[in-house]
C-alpha cells in the first residue's frame, strides 16, 4: 500500500523531484485515468502547502468538465477560452496567475482563491484536460511550481498510457 512521505526538501526543485517520485510510485501499474486523477489530486492537496483546491478538469464535448479534485465544491463546466482553465486550453500552455482578480474573465468558484496555476494535459496533440491548483495567497505560484506541476502532468499522462483520451471518452 502507498503512503505519502513528508517532503523535507530545501528548495522547490528538490520538493518537486520528491513529489514526482512519490506520484510515480502511487500510479505505478494503474492505467485508469479517473483513478489516477483522483490519487494525483489527493497527493497534491496533501503535500503542497497553501492550496485551497487541487484537481482536474476533463475535456468533454468541447468544454472542460469537472473531474476528480480536493477542496470545496467547484464549477462543473468551463467553456474553452473562459477563465484561467479555459485560457490554458485555448492557448495550449500553462497559465500562472499571481492575482486571479486581475485576470480578465476569471471564474470565481471559490471566493477565497487569490492565485492559480493551470497546466494543460496534452495527449497525442489534443488537450484532454487540465490540472488546476488554487491558493488563497496572492502570488503563491512561481516558475518552479509551474515546472514541477508540468512534470506531474507528464507523469499522469504516461501512467494512463496512449489510450487516455479514449478511456476518458468511455468514462463520460
CSV table of C-alpha atoms in Angstrom, one decimal:
chain,number,residue,atom,x,y,z
A,1,UNK,CA,0.0,0.0,0.0
A,2,UNK,CA,1.2,3.5,-0.8
A,3,UNK,CA,1.8,6.0,1.9
A,4,UNK,CA,2.8,9.6,1.2
A,5,UNK,CA,6.0,10.6,2.9
A,6,UNK,CA,6.6,14.1,4.3
A,7,UNK,CA,8.9,16.0,2.0
A,8,UNK,CA,11.7,18.0,3.8
A,9,UNK,CA,13.3,19.5,0.7
A,10,UNK,CA,15.4,22.5,0.9
A,11,UNK,CA,14.3,24.0,-2.4
A,12,UNK,CA,11.3,23.9,-4.7
A,13,UNK,CA,13.1,21.9,-7.4
A,14,UNK,CA,14.0,19.3,-4.7
A,15,UNK,CA,10.4,19.2,-3.4
A,16,UNK,CA,9.1,18.6,-6.9
A,17,UNK,CA,11.6,15.9,-7.6
A,18,UNK,CA,10.5,14.0,-4.4
A,19,UNK,CA,6.8,14.7,-5.2
A,20,UNK,CA,7.3,13.3,-8.7
A,21,UNK,CA,8.9,10.2,-7.3
A,22,UNK,CA,6.0,9.7,-4.9
A,23,UNK,CA,3.5,10.2,-7.7
A,24,UNK,CA,5.3,7.7,-10.0
A,25,UNK,CA,5.1,5.1,-7.1
A,26,UNK,CA,1.5,5.9,-6.4
A,27,UNK,CA,0.4,5.5,-10.1
A,28,UNK,CA,2.6,2.5,-10.9
A,29,UNK,CA,0.7,-0.2,-12.7
A,30,UNK,CA,-2.6,1.7,-12.8
A,31,UNK,CA,-3.8,3.0,-16.2
A,32,UNK,CA,-7.3,4.2,-15.3
A,33,UNK,CA,-7.3,8.0,-15.9
A,34,UNK,CA,-10.0,8.8,-13.4
A,35,UNK,CA,-8.5,6.7,-10.6
A,36,UNK,CA,-5.1,8.3,-11.4
A,37,UNK,CA,-6.6,11.8,-11.4
A,38,UNK,CA,-8.2,11.2,-8.1
A,39,UNK,CA,-5.0,10.0,-6.5
A,40,UNK,CA,-2.9,12.7,-8.1
A,41,UNK,CA,-5.3,15.4,-6.8
A,42,UNK,CA,-5.2,13.9,-3.3
A,43,UNK,CA,-1.4,13.7,-3.3
A,44,UNK,CA,-1.1,17.3,-4.5
A,45,UNK,CA,-3.6,18.6,-1.9
A,46,UNK,CA,-1.9,16.7,0.9
A,47,UNK,CA,1.7,17.5,0.1
A,48,UNK,CA,1.6,21.1,-1.3
A,49,UNK,CA,1.3,23.8,1.3
A,50,UNK,CA,-1.1,26.8,0.9
A,51,UNK,CA,-3.6,25.3,-1.5
A,52,UNK,CA,-7.4,25.5,-1.2
A,53,UNK,CA,-8.1,23.5,-4.4
A,54,UNK,CA,-6.3,20.9,-6.5
A,55,UNK,CA,-7.9,18.9,-9.2
A,56,UNK,CA,-8.6,18.0,-12.8
A,57,UNK,CA,-11.0,19.3,-15.5
A,58,UNK,CA,-11.5,16.9,-18.4
A,59,UNK,CA,-12.4,17.9,-22.0
A,60,UNK,CA,-15.9,16.6,-22.9
A,61,UNK,CA,-17.8,17.7,-26.0
A,62,UNK,CA,-15.7,20.8,-26.5
A,63,UNK,CA,-15.8,22.1,-22.9
A,64,UNK,CA,-14.0,21.4,-19.6
A,65,UNK,CA,-16.0,19.3,-17.2
A,66,UNK,CA,-15.1,18.9,-13.5
A,67,UNK,CA,-13.1,15.8,-12.7
A,68,UNK,CA,-11.5,14.4,-9.5
A,69,UNK,CA,-10.4,17.1,-7.1
A,70,UNK,CA,-9.8,18.0,-3.5
A,71,UNK,CA,-11.3,21.2,-2.0
A,72,UNK,CA,-14.6,23.0,-1.9
A,73,UNK,CA,-17.3,22.2,-4.5
A,74,UNK,CA,-16.3,23.7,-7.8
A,75,UNK,CA,-17.7,25.0,-11.1
A,76,UNK,CA,-18.8,22.0,-13.1
A,77,UNK,CA,-18.4,23.3,-16.7
A,78,UNK,CA,-15.9,25.8,-18.1
A,79,UNK,CA,-16.0,26.9,-21.8
A,80,UNK,CA,-12.7,26.8,-23.7
A,81,UNK,CA,-11.3,30.3,-23.6
A,82,UNK,CA,-13.1,31.4,-20.4
A,83,UNK,CA,-11.3,31.8,-17.1
A,84,UNK,CA,-7.8,30.6,-16.3
A,85,UNK,CA,-8.6,26.9,-17.1
A,86,UNK,CA,-10.3,27.8,-20.4
A,87,UNK,CA,-7.4,30.1,-21.4
A,88,UNK,CA,-4.9,27.3,-20.7
A,89,UNK,CA,-6.8,25.0,-23.1
A,90,UNK,CA,-7.3,27.7,-25.8
A,91,UNK,CA,-3.6,28.8,-25.7
A,92,UNK,CA,-2.3,25.2,-25.1
A,93,UNK,CA,0.1,26.4,-22.4
A,94,UNK,CA,0.4,26.6,-18.7
A,95,UNK,CA,-1.1,29.7,-17.0
A,96,UNK,CA,0.5,31.1,-13.9
A,97,UNK,CA,-1.7,33.8,-12.4
A,98,UNK,CA,-0.5,35.8,-9.4
A,99,UNK,CA,-3.8,37.6,-8.8
A,100,UNK,CA,-6.9,36.0,-10.2
A,101,UNK,CA,-8.9,39.1,-9.6
A,102,UNK,CA,-6.8,40.9,-12.2
A,103,UNK,CA,-7.3,38.1,-14.8
A,104,UNK,CA,-9.9,39.0,-17.4
A,105,UNK,CA,-12.8,36.7,-17.3
A,106,UNK,CA,-11.7,34.8,-14.1
A,107,UNK,CA,-14.3,32.4,-12.9
A,108,UNK,CA,-14.6,32.6,-9.1
A,109,UNK,CA,-15.6,29.1,-8.0
A,110,UNK,CA,-14.2,29.8,-4.5
A,111,UNK,CA,-14.0,33.5,-3.5
A,112,UNK,CA,-11.1,32.7,-1.2
A,113,UNK,CA,-8.8,31.8,-4.2
A,114,UNK,CA,-6.3,34.6,-5.0
A,115,UNK,CA,-3.7,32.8,-7.3
A,116,UNK,CA,-3.9,29.9,-9.7
A,117,UNK,CA,-1.7,27.6,-11.7
A,118,UNK,CA,-3.2,25.6,-14.6
A,119,UNK,CA,-1.3,23.1,-16.7
A,120,UNK,CA,-2.9,21.6,-19.8
A,121,UNK,CA,-2.9,17.8,-20.3
A,122,UNK,CA,-1.9,17.2,-23.9
A,123,UNK,CA,-2.1,13.7,-25.3
A,124,UNK,CA,-1.4,13.0,-28.9
A,125,UNK,CA,-1.7,16.7,-29.8
A,126,UNK,CA,-5.1,17.1,-28.2
A,127,UNK,CA,-5.8,18.9,-25.0
A,128,UNK,CA,-7.6,16.3,-22.9
A,129,UNK,CA,-7.9,18.4,-19.8
A,130,UNK,CA,-6.1,20.4,-17.2
A,131,UNK,CA,-4.6,20.2,-13.7
A,132,UNK,CA,-5.8,23.2,-11.7
A,133,UNK,CA,-4.3,24.5,-8.5
A,134,UNK,CA,-5.7,27.4,-6.5
A,135,UNK,CA,-4.3,29.2,-3.4
A,136,UNK,CA,-5.8,31.7,-1.0
A,137,UNK,CA,-2.5,33.6,-1.1
A,138,UNK,CA,-1.6,36.1,-3.8
A,139,UNK,CA,1.5,35.1,-5.9
A,140,UNK,CA,1.6,31.6,-4.3
A,141,UNK,CA,2.9,30.0,-7.5
A,142,UNK,CA,6.2,30.7,-9.4
A,143,UNK,CA,8.2,29.2,-12.3
A,144,UNK,CA,9.5,26.4,-10.1
A,145,UNK,CA,5.9,25.4,-9.3
A,146,UNK,CA,4.9,25.6,-12.9
A,147,UNK,CA,7.9,23.3,-14.0
A,148,UNK,CA,7.0,20.9,-11.1
A,149,UNK,CA,3.4,20.6,-12.0
A,150,UNK,CA,4.2,20.3,-15.7
A,151,UNK,CA,6.3,17.3,-14.6
A,152,UNK,CA,3.4,15.9,-12.6
A,153,UNK,CA,1.1,16.3,-15.7
A,154,UNK,CA,3.6,14.3,-17.7
A,155,UNK,CA,3.7,11.5,-15.1
A,156,UNK,CA,-0.1,11.3,-15.1
A,157,UNK,CA,-0.2,11.2,-18.9
A,158,UNK,CA,2.5,8.5,-19.0
A,159,UNK,CA,0.8,6.4,-16.3
A,160,UNK,CA,-2.5,6.5,-18.2
A,161,UNK,CA,-0.9,5.5,-21.4
A,162,UNK,CA,-1.6,6.2,-25.1
A,163,UNK,CA,-5.3,5.4,-24.8
A,164,UNK,CA,-6.0,8.1,-22.2
A,165,UNK,CA,-8.3,10.1,-24.5
A,166,UNK,CA,-10.3,7.1,-25.5
A,167,UNK,CA,-10.6,5.9,-21.9
A,168,UNK,CA,-11.8,9.3,-20.7
A,169,UNK,CA,-14.4,9.3,-23.6
A,170,UNK,CA,-15.7,5.9,-22.4
A,171,UNK,CA,-16.0,7.3,-18.8
A,172,UNK,CA,-18.3,10.0,-19.9
